[in-house]
mmCIF file of C-alpha atoms in Angstrom:
data_model
loop_
_atom_site.group_PDB
_atom_site.id
_atom_site.type_symbol
_atom_site.label_atom_id
_atom_site.label_comp_id
_atom_site.label_asym_id
_atom_site.label_seq_id
_atom_site.Cartn_x
_atom_site.Cartn_y
_atom_site.Cartn_z
ATOM 1 C CA MET Y 1 95.885 24.210 64.383
ATOM 2 C CA VAL Y 2 94.206 24.077 60.947
ATOM 3 C CA GLN Y 3 94.567 21.002 58.910
ATOM 4 C CA ASN Y 4 94.502 21.333 55.127
ATOM 5 C CA ALA Y 5 92.118 18.628 54.100
ATOM 6 C CA LYS Y 6 91.469 17.884 50.504
ATOM 7 C CA THR Y 7 88.482 16.014 49.405
ATOM 8 C CA VAL Y 8 87.599 14.781 46.071
ATOM 9 C CA ALA Y 9 84.025 14.197 45.036
ATOM 10 C CA LEU Y 10 83.346 11.570 42.315
ATOM 11 C CA ASN Y 11 80.063 11.639 40.511
ATOM 12 C CA VAL Y 12 79.506 8.447 38.370
ATOM 13 C CA LYS Y 13 76.732 8.746 35.872
ATOM 14 C CA SER Y 14 76.284 4.855 35.730
ATOM 15 C CA ASP Y 15 75.772 4.673 39.535
ATOM 16 C CA GLN Y 16 73.026 7.329 39.297
ATOM 17 C CA ILE Y 17 71.319 5.630 36.305
ATOM 18 C CA ASP Y 18 71.309 2.303 38.258
ATOM 19 C CA SER Y 19 69.760 4.129 41.189
ATOM 20 C CA GLN Y 20 67.087 5.648 39.073
ATOM 21 C CA ARG Y 21 66.416 2.524 36.767
ATOM 22 C CA ASP Y 22 62.762 2.112 37.918
ATOM 23 C CA TYR Y 23 62.026 5.866 37.613
ATOM 24 C CA ILE Y 24 63.533 5.939 34.015
ATOM 25 C CA PHE Y 25 61.766 2.770 33.014
ATOM 26 C CA PHE Y 26 58.345 4.126 34.215
ATOM 27 C CA GLY Y 27 59.134 7.520 32.540
ATOM 28 C CA ARG Y 28 59.893 5.866 29.306
ATOM 29 C CA ILE Y 29 56.465 3.931 29.435
ATOM 30 C CA VAL Y 30 54.466 6.967 30.175
ATOM 31 C CA ILE Y 31 56.249 9.270 27.610
ATOM 32 C CA GLY Y 32 55.918 6.393 24.921
ATOM 33 C CA GLY Y 33 52.261 5.936 25.607
ATOM 34 C CA ILE Y 34 51.618 9.698 25.204
ATOM 35 C CA CYS Y 35 53.797 9.724 21.932
ATOM 36 C CA ALA Y 36 51.835 6.696 20.783
ATOM 37 C CA MET Y 37 48.432 8.372 21.503
ATOM 38 C CA LEU Y 38 49.649 11.744 19.725
ATOM 39 C CA LEU Y 39 50.825 9.724 16.738
ATOM 40 C CA PHE Y 40 47.533 7.859 16.495
ATOM 41 C CA PHE Y 41 45.464 11.145 16.752
ATOM 42 C CA GLY Y 42 47.683 12.827 14.231
ATOM 43 C CA ILE Y 43 47.259 9.976 11.705
ATOM 44 C CA ALA Y 44 43.566 9.827 12.403
ATOM 45 C CA ASN Y 45 43.243 13.610 11.806
ATOM 46 C CA TYR Y 46 45.202 13.573 8.615
ATOM 47 C CA VAL Y 47 42.998 10.568 7.270
ATOM 48 C CA HIS Y 48 40.009 12.509 8.163
ATOM 49 C CA VAL Y 49 41.102 15.817 6.607
ATOM 50 C CA THR Y 50 42.308 13.924 3.412
ATOM 51 C CA ILE Y 51 39.114 11.976 2.985
ATOM 52 C CA THR Y 52 36.971 15.139 3.488
ATOM 53 C CA SER Y 53 39.241 17.127 1.126
ATOM 54 C CA ALA Y 54 38.831 14.307 -1.494
ATOM 55 C CA ALA Y 55 35.100 14.415 -1.065
ATOM 56 C CA VAL Y 56 35.066 18.209 -1.579
ATOM 57 C CA ARG Y 57 37.403 18.012 -4.520
ATOM 58 C CA ARG Y 58 35.271 15.416 -6.436
ATOM 59 C CA LYS Y 59 33.811 18.250 -8.517
ATOM 60 C CA GLU Y 60 37.341 19.670 -9.328
ATOM 61 C CA LEU Y 61 38.527 16.290 -10.336
ATOM 62 C CA ALA Y 62 35.481 15.534 -12.448
ATOM 63 C CA VAL Y 63 35.726 18.830 -14.224
ATOM 64 C CA LEU Y 64 39.549 18.141 -14.835
ATOM 65 C CA GLU Y 65 38.764 14.715 -16.197
ATOM 66 C CA SER Y 66 35.913 16.047 -18.451
ATOM 67 C CA ILE Y 67 38.201 18.615 -20.064
ATOM 68 C CA GLY Y 68 40.759 15.935 -21.053
ATOM 69 C CA MET Y 69 42.805 15.084 -18.011
ATOM 70 C CA THR Y 70 43.513 11.306 -17.974
ATOM 71 C CA ALA Y 71 43.161 9.091 -14.894
ATOM 72 C CA SER Y 72 47.069 8.455 -14.927
ATOM 73 C CA GLN Y 73 47.517 12.497 -14.848
ATOM 74 C CA ILE Y 74 45.107 12.783 -11.918
ATOM 75 C CA ARG Y 75 47.008 9.940 -10.139
ATOM 76 C CA LYS Y 76 50.309 11.679 -10.791
ATOM 77 C CA MET Y 77 48.847 15.003 -9.581
ATOM 78 C CA LEU Y 78 47.548 13.450 -6.344
ATOM 79 C CA ILE Y 79 50.986 11.724 -5.716
ATOM 80 C CA LEU Y 80 52.950 14.941 -6.337
ATOM 81 C CA GLU Y 81 50.528 16.795 -3.921
ATOM 82 C CA GLY Y 82 51.170 14.142 -1.245
ATOM 83 C CA LEU Y 83 54.856 14.161 -1.721
ATOM 84 C CA HIS Y 84 54.609 17.916 -1.424
ATOM 85 C CA PHE Y 85 52.784 17.801 1.776
ATOM 86 C CA CYS Y 86 55.237 15.193 3.088
ATOM 87 C CA LEU Y 87 58.387 17.245 2.094
ATOM 88 C CA ILE Y 88 56.939 20.436 3.808
ATOM 89 C CA THR Y 89 56.124 18.483 6.995
ATOM 90 C CA THR Y 90 59.672 16.773 6.891
ATOM 91 C CA GLY Y 91 61.304 20.183 6.621
ATOM 92 C CA LEU Y 92 59.351 21.671 9.428
ATOM 93 C CA VAL Y 93 60.051 18.825 11.643
ATOM 94 C CA ILE Y 94 63.724 18.685 10.836
ATOM 95 C CA THR Y 95 64.180 22.484 11.346
ATOM 96 C CA LEU Y 96 61.731 23.548 14.114
ATOM 97 C CA GLY Y 97 61.319 20.112 15.798
ATOM 98 C CA SER Y 98 65.200 19.417 15.913
ATOM 99 C CA GLY Y 99 65.734 22.945 17.461
ATOM 100 C CA ALA Y 100 63.193 22.192 20.112
ATOM 101 C CA TRP Y 101 64.625 18.742 20.700
ATOM 102 C CA TYR Y 102 68.136 20.134 21.262
ATOM 103 C CA ALA Y 103 66.815 22.795 23.583
ATOM 104 C CA PHE Y 104 64.879 20.157 25.543
ATOM 105 C CA GLY Y 105 67.983 17.996 25.675
ATOM 106 C CA ARG Y 106 70.163 20.829 27.008
ATOM 107 C CA ILE Y 107 67.462 21.734 29.727
ATOM 108 C CA MET Y 108 67.279 18.155 30.842
ATOM 109 C CA LYS Y 109 71.106 17.800 30.837
ATOM 110 C CA GLU Y 110 71.341 20.732 33.214
ATOM 111 C CA ARG Y 111 68.650 19.478 35.536
ATOM 112 C CA ILE Y 112 69.304 15.848 35.603
ATOM 113 C CA ALA Y 113 72.806 14.693 36.012
ATOM 114 C CA TYR Y 114 72.529 11.203 34.523
ATOM 115 C CA PHE Y 115 70.494 12.315 31.464
ATOM 116 C CA LEU Y 116 71.764 11.056 28.106
ATOM 117 C CA PHE Y 117 70.772 12.915 24.965
ATOM 118 C CA ARG Y 118 70.331 11.024 21.869
ATOM 119 C CA TYR Y 119 68.830 12.328 18.589
ATOM 120 C CA PRO Y 120 66.297 9.742 17.243
ATOM 121 C CA CYS Y 121 67.506 9.337 13.714
ATOM 122 C CA GLU Y 122 66.216 5.869 13.183
ATOM 123 C CA GLU Y 123 62.897 6.740 14.667
ATOM 124 C CA LEU Y 124 62.578 9.914 12.531
ATOM 125 C CA LEU Y 125 63.382 7.985 9.334
ATOM 126 C CA LEU Y 126 60.706 5.413 10.231
ATOM 127 C CA CYS Y 127 58.166 8.164 10.851
ATOM 128 C CA PHE Y 128 59.058 9.883 7.528
ATOM 129 C CA GLY Y 129 58.739 6.648 5.633
ATOM 130 C CA VAL Y 130 55.175 6.058 7.024
ATOM 131 C CA LEU Y 131 54.232 9.683 6.467
ATOM 132 C CA CYS Y 132 55.318 9.536 2.909
ATOM 133 C CA LEU Y 133 53.181 6.289 2.387
ATOM 134 C CA LEU Y 134 50.204 7.846 4.021
ATOM 135 C CA CYS Y 135 50.444 11.111 2.069
ATOM 136 C CA VAL Y 136 50.641 9.245 -1.095
ATOM 137 C CA LEU Y 137 48.259 6.310 -0.603
ATOM 138 C CA ILE Y 138 45.360 7.824 1.161
ATOM 139 C CA PRO Y 139 44.465 10.357 -1.677
ATOM 140 C CA LEU Y 140 44.877 7.579 -4.199
ATOM 141 C CA VAL Y 141 42.541 5.149 -2.357
ATOM 142 C CA VAL Y 142 39.959 7.868 -1.855
ATOM 143 C CA TRP Y 143 40.103 9.028 -5.435
ATOM 144 C CA LYS Y 144 39.944 5.529 -6.745
ATOM 145 C CA LYS Y 145 36.588 5.150 -4.716
ATOM 146 C CA TYR Y 146 35.202 8.279 -5.993
ATOM 147 C CA GLY Y 147 36.563 7.926 -9.643
ATOM 148 C CA ARG Y 148 34.698 4.665 -10.458
ATOM 149 C CA GLU Y 149 31.640 6.555 -11.583
ATOM 150 C CA PRO Y 150 31.471 7.974 -15.120
ATOM 151 C CA VAL Y 151 32.437 11.564 -15.288
ATOM 152 C CA VAL Y 152 28.894 12.659 -16.505
ATOM 153 C CA ASP Y 153 27.393 11.127 -13.484
ATOM 154 C CA ARG Y 154 29.852 12.875 -11.088
ATOM 155 C CA LEU Y 155 29.340 16.218 -12.851
ATOM 156 C CA ARG Y 156 25.523 15.738 -12.742
ATOM 157 C CA GLN Y 157 25.563 15.373 -8.944
ATOM 158 C CA PHE Y 158 26.696 18.961 -8.561
ATOM 159 C CA THR Y 159 24.276 20.392 -11.108
ATOM 160 C CA ASP Y 160 21.119 19.157 -9.460
#
């Protein structure tokens, strides 16, 4: 005689999350540390490239100033260049980065039953704000340092 046994399996995400709480906490610490290091290295690299670029562009800015460009026009040009760079970076992060983020979330959801996907809107807005400030302020600070000398002295440095 064969009995017709019906079984029901109940898989509760909250129970799985509770059982994996320490693993999740440690994973967040490790991933957060890696992200912080990458962010620091990225910012340091951008500062280095911007300072080097400004040092190389000293002659260009001195020539522009010698043919009649005012300090406020140079400042405006540097601000617009920084905003342009910021917009390009933001566009790439929103398009390519979001696509990669969603693909990663989908893969993790398939492999880990208790995985909860959340798009980091607030964190991205904060990063974009910081990026915008850095892209505008760093060139202005560097130019202010190099722009103190008279134009004639700056041009003379490159003719000797």
